[in-house]
PDB file of C-alpha atoms and ligand atoms in Angstrom:
ATOM      1  CA  MET S1285     123.220  67.229 101.792  1.00 93.00           C
ATOM      2  CA  ASN S1286     122.639  68.858 105.156  1.00 94.00           C
ATOM      3  CA  ALA S1287     120.361  67.597 107.909  1.00 95.00           C
ATOM      4  CA  ALA S1288     117.785  70.373 107.464  1.00 95.00           C
ATOM      5  CA  LYS S1289     117.207  69.412 103.843  1.00 96.00           C
ATOM      6  CA  ARG S1290     116.848  65.738 104.692  1.00 96.00           C
ATOM      7  CA  LEU S1291     114.358  66.575 107.391  1.00 96.00           C
ATOM      8  CA  GLU S1292     112.268  68.678 105.015  1.00 97.00           C
ATOM      9  CA  ILE S1293     112.344  65.948 102.330  1.00 98.00           C
ATOM     10  CA  PHE S1294     110.952  63.360 104.696  1.00 97.00           C
ATOM     11  CA  ARG S1295     108.502  65.824 106.210  1.00 97.00           C
ATOM     12  CA  ARG S1296     106.997  66.332 102.757  1.00 97.00           C
ATOM     13  CA  LEU S1297     107.019  62.629 101.822  1.00 97.00           C
ATOM     14  CA  HIS S1298     105.246  61.922 105.104  1.00 97.00           C
ATOM     15  CA  GLU S1299     102.774  64.733 104.552  1.00 96.00           C
ATOM     16  CA  ASP S1300     101.827  63.354 101.129  1.00 96.00           C
ATOM     17  CA  ASN S1301     101.566  59.751 102.291  1.00 95.00           C
ATOM     18  CA  PRO S1302     101.313  59.460 106.099  1.00 96.00           C
ATOM     19  CA  GLU S1303     100.958  55.676 106.170  1.00 93.00           C
ATOM     20  CA  PRO S1304     102.983  54.213 103.316  1.00 92.00           C
ATOM     21  CA  ARG S1305     102.573  50.497 102.649  1.00 89.00           C
ATOM     22  CA  THR S1306     104.355  47.947 100.539  1.00 90.00           C
ATOM     23  CA  GLU S1307     102.608  47.246  97.239  1.00 89.00           C
ATOM     24  CA  LEU S1308     103.013  43.518  97.818  1.00 95.00           C
ATOM     25  CA  ALA S1309      99.767  41.943  99.003  1.00 96.00           C
ATOM     26  CA  TYR S1310     100.073  40.024 102.289  1.00 97.00           C
ATOM     27  CA  THR S1311      98.237  39.475 105.545  1.00 97.00           C
ATOM     28  CA  THR S1312     100.791  37.600 107.714  1.00 98.00           C
ATOM     29  CA  PRO S1313     104.583  37.663 108.168  1.00 98.00           C
ATOM     30  CA  PHE S1314     104.764  34.301 106.372  1.00 98.00           C
ATOM     31  CA  GLU S1315     102.841  35.612 103.361  1.00 98.00           C
ATOM     32  CA  LEU S1316     105.110  38.664 103.257  1.00 98.00           C
ATOM     33  CA  LEU S1317     108.240  36.507 103.419  1.00 98.00           C
ATOM     34  CA  ILE S1318     107.044  34.351 100.511  1.00 98.00           C
ATOM     35  CA  ALA S1319     105.956  37.371  98.469  1.00 97.00           C
ATOM     36  CA  VAL S1320     109.338  39.057  98.938  1.00 96.00           C
ATOM     37  CA  ILE S1321     111.236  35.889  97.956  1.00 96.00           C
ATOM     38  CA  LEU S1322     109.093  35.678  94.815  1.00 97.00           C
ATOM     39  CA  SER S1323     109.562  39.365  94.009  1.00 94.00           C
ATOM     40  CA  ALA S1324     113.287  39.161  93.184  1.00 89.00           C
ATOM     41  CA  GLN S1325     113.623  40.467  89.613  1.00 86.00           C
ATOM     42  CA  ALA S1326     109.826  40.478  89.252  1.00 91.00           C
ATOM     43  CA  THR S1327     107.170  43.166  89.613  1.00 92.00           C
ATOM     44  CA  ASP S1328     104.948  43.467  92.663  1.00 93.00           C
ATOM     45  CA  VAL S1329     101.922  43.328  90.359  1.00 95.00           C
ATOM     46  CA  GLY S1330     103.083  40.009  88.893  1.00 96.00           C
ATOM     47  CA  VAL S1331     103.771  38.560  92.343  1.00 97.00           C
ATOM     48  CA  ASN S1332     100.372  39.714  93.638  1.00 97.00           C
ATOM     49  CA  LYS S1333      98.606  37.948  90.748  1.00 97.00           C
ATOM     50  CA  ALA S1334     100.339  34.688  91.633  1.00 97.00           C
ATOM     51  CA  THR S1335      99.883  34.941  95.400  1.00 98.00           C
ATOM     52  CA  ALA S1336      96.200  35.860  94.966  1.00 97.00           C
ATOM     53  CA  ARG S1337      95.774  32.278  93.729  1.00 97.00           C
ATOM     54  CA  LEU S1338      98.338  30.657  96.007  1.00 98.00           C
ATOM     55  CA  PHE S1339      97.546  32.095  99.446  1.00 98.00           C
ATOM     56  CA  PRO S1340      93.856  31.076  99.588  1.00 98.00           C
ATOM     57  CA  VAL S1341      95.049  27.511  99.012  1.00 97.00           C
ATOM     58  CA  ALA S1342      98.263  27.561 101.051  1.00 98.00           C
ATOM     59  CA  ASN S1343      99.496  30.321 103.348  1.00 97.00           C
ATOM     60  CA  THR S1344     101.372  28.422 106.054  1.00 98.00           C
ATOM     61  CA  PRO S1345     104.741  26.657 105.873  1.00 98.00           C
ATOM     62  CA  GLN S1346     102.998  23.316 106.337  1.00 98.00           C
ATOM     63  CA  ALA S1347     100.487  23.905 103.538  1.00 98.00           C
ATOM     64  CA  VAL S1348     103.055  25.252 101.057  1.00 98.00           C
ATOM     65  CA  LEU S1349     105.457  22.402 101.873  1.00 98.00           C
ATOM     66  CA  ALA S1350     102.646  19.940 101.172  1.00 98.00           C
ATOM     67  CA  LEU S1351     102.292  21.357  97.649  1.00 98.00           C
ATOM     68  CA  GLY S1352     105.842  20.303  96.827  1.00 97.00           C
ATOM     69  CA  VAL S1353     108.032  22.009  94.215  1.00 97.00           C
ATOM     70  CA  ASP S1354     105.857  20.922  91.276  1.00 96.00           C
ATOM     71  CA  GLY S1355     102.601  21.880  92.951  1.00 97.00           C
ATOM     72  CA  LEU S1356     103.922  25.286  93.988  1.00 97.00           C
ATOM     73  CA  SER S1357     105.336  25.892  90.508  1.00 97.00           C
ATOM     74  CA  GLU S1358     101.829  25.666  89.070  1.00 96.00           C
ATOM     75  CA  TYR S1359     100.908  28.815  91.008  1.00 97.00           C
ATOM     76  CA  ILE S1360     104.030  30.847  90.340  1.00 96.00           C
ATOM     77  CA  ARG S1361     105.071  29.915  86.797  1.00 94.00           C
ATOM     78  CA  THR S1362     104.165  33.412  85.528  1.00 93.00           C
ATOM     79  CA  ILE S1363     106.985  34.831  87.693  1.00 94.00           C
ATOM     80  CA  GLY S1364     110.557  34.966  86.426  1.00 88.00           C
ATOM     81  CA  LEU S1365     112.958  32.329  87.791  1.00 91.00           C
ATOM     82  CA  TYR S1366     109.983  30.406  89.160  1.00 92.00           C
ATOM     83  CA  ASN S1367     111.814  27.081  89.196  1.00 93.00           C
ATOM     84  CA  SER S1368     114.573  28.124  91.534  1.00 95.00           C
ATOM     85  CA  LYS S1369     112.154  30.258  93.561  1.00 97.00           C
ATOM     86  CA  ALA S1370     109.868  27.240  94.041  1.00 97.00           C
ATOM     87  CA  ARG S1371     112.789  25.172  95.323  1.00 97.00           C
ATOM     88  CA  ASN S1372     113.863  27.965  97.682  1.00 97.00           C
ATOM     89  CA  VAL S1373     110.353  28.498  99.030  1.00 98.00           C
ATOM     90  CA  ILE S1374     109.816  24.796  99.693  1.00 98.00           C
ATOM     91  CA  GLU S1375     113.164  24.494 101.481  1.00 98.00           C
ATOM     92  CA  THR S1376     112.428  27.667 103.438  1.00 98.00           C
ATOM     93  CA  CYS S1377     109.094  26.194 104.575  1.00 98.00           C
ATOM     94  CA  ARG S1378     110.841  23.017 105.665  1.00 98.00           C
ATOM     95  CA  LEU S1379     113.366  24.997 107.715  1.00 98.00           C
ATOM     96  CA  LEU S1380     110.705  27.237 109.249  1.00 98.00           C
ATOM     97  CA  ILE S1381     108.965  24.123 110.569  1.00 98.00           C
ATOM     98  CA  GLU S1382     112.192  22.413 111.632  1.00 97.00           C
ATOM     99  CA  ARG S1383     113.905  25.379 113.302  1.00 97.00           C
ATOM    100  CA  HIS S1384     111.220  27.931 114.141  1.00 98.00           C
ATOM    101  CA  ALA S1385     108.027  25.987 114.933  1.00 97.00           C
ATOM    102  CA  GLY S1386     106.489  27.218 111.693  1.00 97.00           C
ATOM    103  CA  GLU S1387     106.934  30.897 112.579  1.00 98.00           C
ATOM    104  CA  VAL S1388     108.904  33.546 110.691  1.00 98.00           C
ATOM    105  CA  PRO S1389     111.983  34.394 112.786  1.00 98.00           C
ATOM    106  CA  GLN S1390     112.518  37.989 113.839  1.00 98.00           C
ATOM    107  CA  THR S1391     116.298  38.206 113.591  1.00 97.00           C
ATOM    108  CA  ARG S1392     118.447  38.980 110.588  1.00 96.00           C
ATOM    109  CA  GLU S1393     120.715  36.010 111.215  1.00 97.00           C
ATOM    110  CA  ALA S1394     117.880  33.481 111.237  1.00 98.00           C
ATOM    111  CA  LEU S1395     116.181  35.021 108.215  1.00 98.00           C
ATOM    112  CA  GLU S1396     119.351  35.132 106.131  1.00 97.00           C
ATOM    113  CA  ALA S1397     119.924  31.434 106.879  1.00 97.00           C
ATOM    114  CA  LEU S1398     116.800  30.641 104.807  1.00 97.00           C
ATOM    115  CA  PRO S1399     117.228  29.816 101.099  1.00 96.00           C
ATOM    116  CA  GLY S1400     116.330  32.705  98.807  1.00 90.00           C
ATOM    117  CA  VAL S1401     116.574  35.195 101.668  1.00 96.00           C
ATOM    118  CA  GLY S1402     119.383  37.717 101.356  1.00 94.00           C
ATOM    119  CA  ARG S1403     120.073  40.924 103.222  1.00 95.00           C
ATOM    120  CA  LYS S1404     117.471  42.935 101.310  1.00 93.00           C
ATOM    121  CA  THR S1405     114.671  40.410 101.841  1.00 95.00           C
ATOM    122  CA  ALA S1406     115.539  40.111 105.528  1.00 97.00           C
ATOM    123  CA  ASN S1407     115.445  43.906 105.845  1.00 95.00           C
ATOM    124  CA  VAL S1408     112.025  44.109 104.194  1.00 95.00           C
ATOM    125  CA  VAL S1409     110.545  41.436 106.471  1.00 97.00           C
ATOM    126  CA  LEU S1410     112.100  42.883 109.643  1.00 97.00           C
ATOM    127  CA  ASN S1411     110.899  46.364 108.777  1.00 95.00           C
ATOM    128  CA  THR S1412     107.504  45.712 107.253  1.00 95.00           C
ATOM    129  CA  ALA S1413     106.276  42.711 109.244  1.00 96.00           C
ATOM    130  CA  PHE S1414     108.050  43.356 112.551  1.00 97.00           C
ATOM    131  CA  ARG S1415     108.478  47.164 112.478  1.00 94.00           C
ATOM    132  CA  GLN S1416     112.224  47.079 113.124  1.00 96.00           C
ATOM    133  CA  LEU S1417     114.413  50.002 112.061  1.00 94.00           C
ATOM    134  CA  THR S1418     116.061  48.342 109.068  1.00 94.00           C
ATOM    135  CA  MET S1419     116.598  49.707 105.571  1.00 94.00           C
ATOM    136  CA  ALA S1420     116.159  47.477 102.527  1.00 93.00           C
ATOM    137  CA  VAL S1421     117.980  49.098  99.619  1.00 94.00           C
ATOM    138  CA  ASP S1422     116.612  48.051  96.236  1.00 91.00           C
ATOM    139  CA  THR S1423     117.354  49.544  92.835  1.00 93.00           C
ATOM    140  CA  HIS S1424     114.873  52.416  93.370  1.00 95.00           C
ATOM    141  CA  ILE S1425     116.215  53.389  96.777  1.00 96.00           C
ATOM    142  CA  PHE S1426     119.801  53.141  95.559  1.00 97.00           C
ATOM    143  CA  ARG S1427     119.045  55.505  92.662  1.00 97.00           C
ATOM    144  CA  VAL S1428     117.009  58.028  94.664  1.00 98.00           C
ATOM    145  CA  SER S1429     119.538  58.117  97.515  1.00 98.00           C
ATOM    146  CA  ASN S1430     122.363  58.839  95.089  1.00 97.00           C
ATOM    147  CA  ARG S1431     120.592  61.315  92.825  1.00 97.00           C
ATOM    148  CA  THR S1432     119.114  63.426  95.575  1.00 97.00           C
ATOM    149  CA  GLY S1433     122.190  63.312  97.771  1.00 97.00           C
ATOM    150  CA  ILE S1434     120.199  61.956 100.732  1.00 97.00           C
ATOM    151  CA  ALA S1435     122.638  59.047 101.124  1.00 97.00           C
ATOM    152  CA  PRO S1436     125.114  58.694  98.275  1.00 97.00           C
ATOM    153  CA  GLY S1437     127.080  55.453  98.071  1.00 97.00           C
ATOM    154  CA  LYS S1438     128.900  53.215  95.624  1.00 97.00           C
ATOM    155  CA  ASN S1439     127.044  50.052  96.595  1.00 97.00           C
ATOM    156  CA  VAL S1440     123.812  49.055  98.336  1.00 95.00           C
ATOM    157  CA  LEU S1441     125.487  48.366 101.657  1.00 96.00           C
ATOM    158  CA  GLU S1442     127.056  51.815 101.768  1.00 97.00           C
ATOM    159  CA  VAL S1443     123.702  53.418 100.931  1.00 97.00           C
ATOM    160  CA  GLU S1444     121.959  51.281 103.560  1.00 96.00           C
ATOM    161  CA  ARG S1445     124.428  52.351 106.259  1.00 97.00           C
ATOM    162  CA  LYS S1446     124.173  56.018 105.322  1.00 97.00           C
ATOM    163  CA  LEU S1447     120.383  55.954 105.267  1.00 97.00           C
ATOM    164  CA  LEU S1448     120.328  54.371 108.716  1.00 95.00           C
ATOM    165  CA  LYS S1449     122.646  57.117 109.906  1.00 96.00           C
ATOM    166  CA  PHE S1450     121.184  60.146 108.118  1.00 96.00           C
ATOM    167  CA  VAL S1451     117.410  59.634 107.838  1.00 96.00           C
ATOM    168  CA  PRO S1452     115.792  61.546 110.709  1.00 95.00           C
ATOM    169  CA  ARG S1453     114.871  59.045 113.415  1.00 94.00           C
ATOM    170  CA  ASP S1454     111.147  59.830 113.383  1.00 93.00           C
ATOM    171  CA  TYR S1455     110.962  58.919 109.700  1.00 96.00           C
ATOM    172  CA  LEU S1456     113.280  55.911 109.658  1.00 95.00           C
ATOM    173  CA  LEU S1457     110.638  53.211 110.036  1.00 93.00           C
ATOM    174  CA  ASP S1458     108.754  54.225 106.895  1.00 94.00           C
ATOM    175  CA  ALA S1459     111.604  55.765 104.857  1.00 95.00           C
ATOM    176  CA  HIS S1460     112.050  52.564 102.884  1.00 93.00           C
ATOM    177  CA  HIS S1461     108.475  52.738 101.518  1.00 93.00           C
ATOM    178  CA  TRP S1462     108.609  56.451 100.695  1.00 96.00           C
ATOM    179  CA  LEU S1463     111.883  56.118  98.804  1.00 96.00           C
ATOM    180  CA  ILE S1464     110.719  53.075  96.817  1.00 93.00           C
ATOM    181  CA  LEU S1465     107.470  54.770  95.834  1.00 94.00           C
ATOM    182  CA  HIS S1466     109.305  57.966  94.934  1.00 97.00           C
ATOM    183  CA  GLY S1467     111.710  56.019  92.731  1.00 96.00           C
ATOM    184  CA  ARG S1468     108.999  53.908  91.157  1.00 93.00           C
ATOM    185  CA  TYR S1469     106.617  56.719  90.236  1.00 94.00           C
ATOM    186  CA  VAL S1470     108.567  60.005  90.190  1.00 96.00           C
ATOM    187  CA  CYS S1471     112.339  59.670  90.193  1.00 97.00           C
ATOM    188  CA  GLN S1472     112.240  56.996  87.506  1.00 96.00           C
ATOM    189  CA  ALA S1473     115.387  55.402  86.165  1.00 95.00           C
ATOM    190  CA  ARG S1474     115.426  56.617  82.577  1.00 94.00           C
ATOM    191  CA  LYS S1475     113.529  59.862  82.909  1.00 93.00           C
ATOM    192  CA  PRO S1476     113.106  61.393  86.346  1.00 96.00           C
ATOM    193  CA  ARG S1477     109.937  63.492  86.490  1.00 96.00           C
ATOM    194  CA  CYS S1478     111.604  66.469  88.118  1.00 96.00           C
ATOM    195  CA  GLY S1479     108.940  68.871  86.814  1.00 94.00           C
ATOM    196  CA  SER S1480     106.353  67.358  89.125  1.00 94.00           C
ATOM    197  CA  CYS S1481     108.642  66.238  91.954  1.00 96.00           C
ATOM    198  CA  ARG S1482     107.690  67.317  95.478  1.00 96.00           C
ATOM    199  CA  ILE S1483     111.302  67.620  96.558  1.00 97.00           C
ATOM    200  CA  GLU S1484     112.756  69.197  93.420  1.00 96.00           C
ATOM    201  CA  ASP S1485     113.958  72.311  95.262  1.00 96.00           C
ATOM    202  CA  LEU S1486     115.774  70.177  97.842  1.00 97.00           C
ATOM    203  CA  CYS S1487     117.221  67.511  95.545  1.00 97.00           C
ATOM    204  CA  GLU S1488     120.886  67.926  94.599  1.00 96.00           C
ATOM    205  CA  TYR S1489     120.791  65.967  91.307  1.00 96.00           C
ATOM    206  CA  LYS S1490     122.739  67.891  88.679  1.00 95.00           C
ATOM    207  CA  ALA S1491     120.877  66.623  85.605  1.00 91.00           C
ATOM    208  CA  LYS S1492     117.294  67.451  86.575  1.00 88.00           C
ATOM    209  CA  THR S1493     114.707  67.370  83.779  1.00 90.00           C
ATOM    210  CA  SER S1494     111.725  69.624  83.161  1.00 88.00           C
ATOM    211  CA  ASP S1495     109.515  66.563  82.575  1.00 83.00           C
ATOM    212  CA  ASP S1496     106.400  65.890  84.570  1.00 83.00           C
TER     213      ASP S1496
HETATM  214  S1  LIG F2801     114.126  66.431  91.368  1.00 69.86           S
HETATM  215 FE1  LIG F2801     114.334  64.842  89.800  1.00 69.86          FE
HETATM  216  S2  LIG F2801     116.206  63.753  90.307  1.00 69.86           S
HETATM  217 FE2  LIG F2801     115.561  64.887  92.133  1.00 69.86          FE
HETATM  218  S3  LIG F2801     114.308  63.455  93.318  1.00 69.86           S
HETATM  219 FE3  LIG F2801     112.933  64.647  92.050  1.00 69.86          FE
HETATM  220  S4  LIG F2801     112.662  63.406  90.207  1.00 69.86           S
HETATM  221 FE4  LIG F2801     114.508  62.643  91.246  1.00 69.86          FE
END
């Protein structure tokens, strides 16, 4: 895909949604970090239901740590893998207090040293909470990047590097949200809705559908 096409794709995505936001509910970097840890292999809607009960009771590392694994599990047991997530969250809270004075660190290295925090989670927190130019590649972004030709790659790291290189600079900060939303609601995994896709004329996918 050439640079002019990429620019026009992001121009349109921006035009349709000038201020894209994550669909995870949060009000502080700590709440976002916890929500993203909980969201692995779970839906944002499911995570939001759990955190809507949890955060009014505990939304600091100290308060969540005080709940303990069993207490936290009571709030998140509707989310897949809640047992291991509860252990990771409690240990993360302990480390945030011990190493970072209860604050969420703003570097990839420090974030990835926390249990349950991998490259993707670190990228989401750095980008969404701290407005750094990172690119979290999830299943939606991986699919959309490959199908359209915006940033084709064999694995998430390759796609991440290409997106960082090829997405026009002015759109890089929010590209992650636009691509997720596009994958979630339009360029869906089983049946892309090419018939009602805003970037259909620019997309290079060979098996486009007429569905809308
Ligand atoms: S035209 Fe189809 S394949 Fe291409 S981005 Fe749109 S929905 Fe996805």
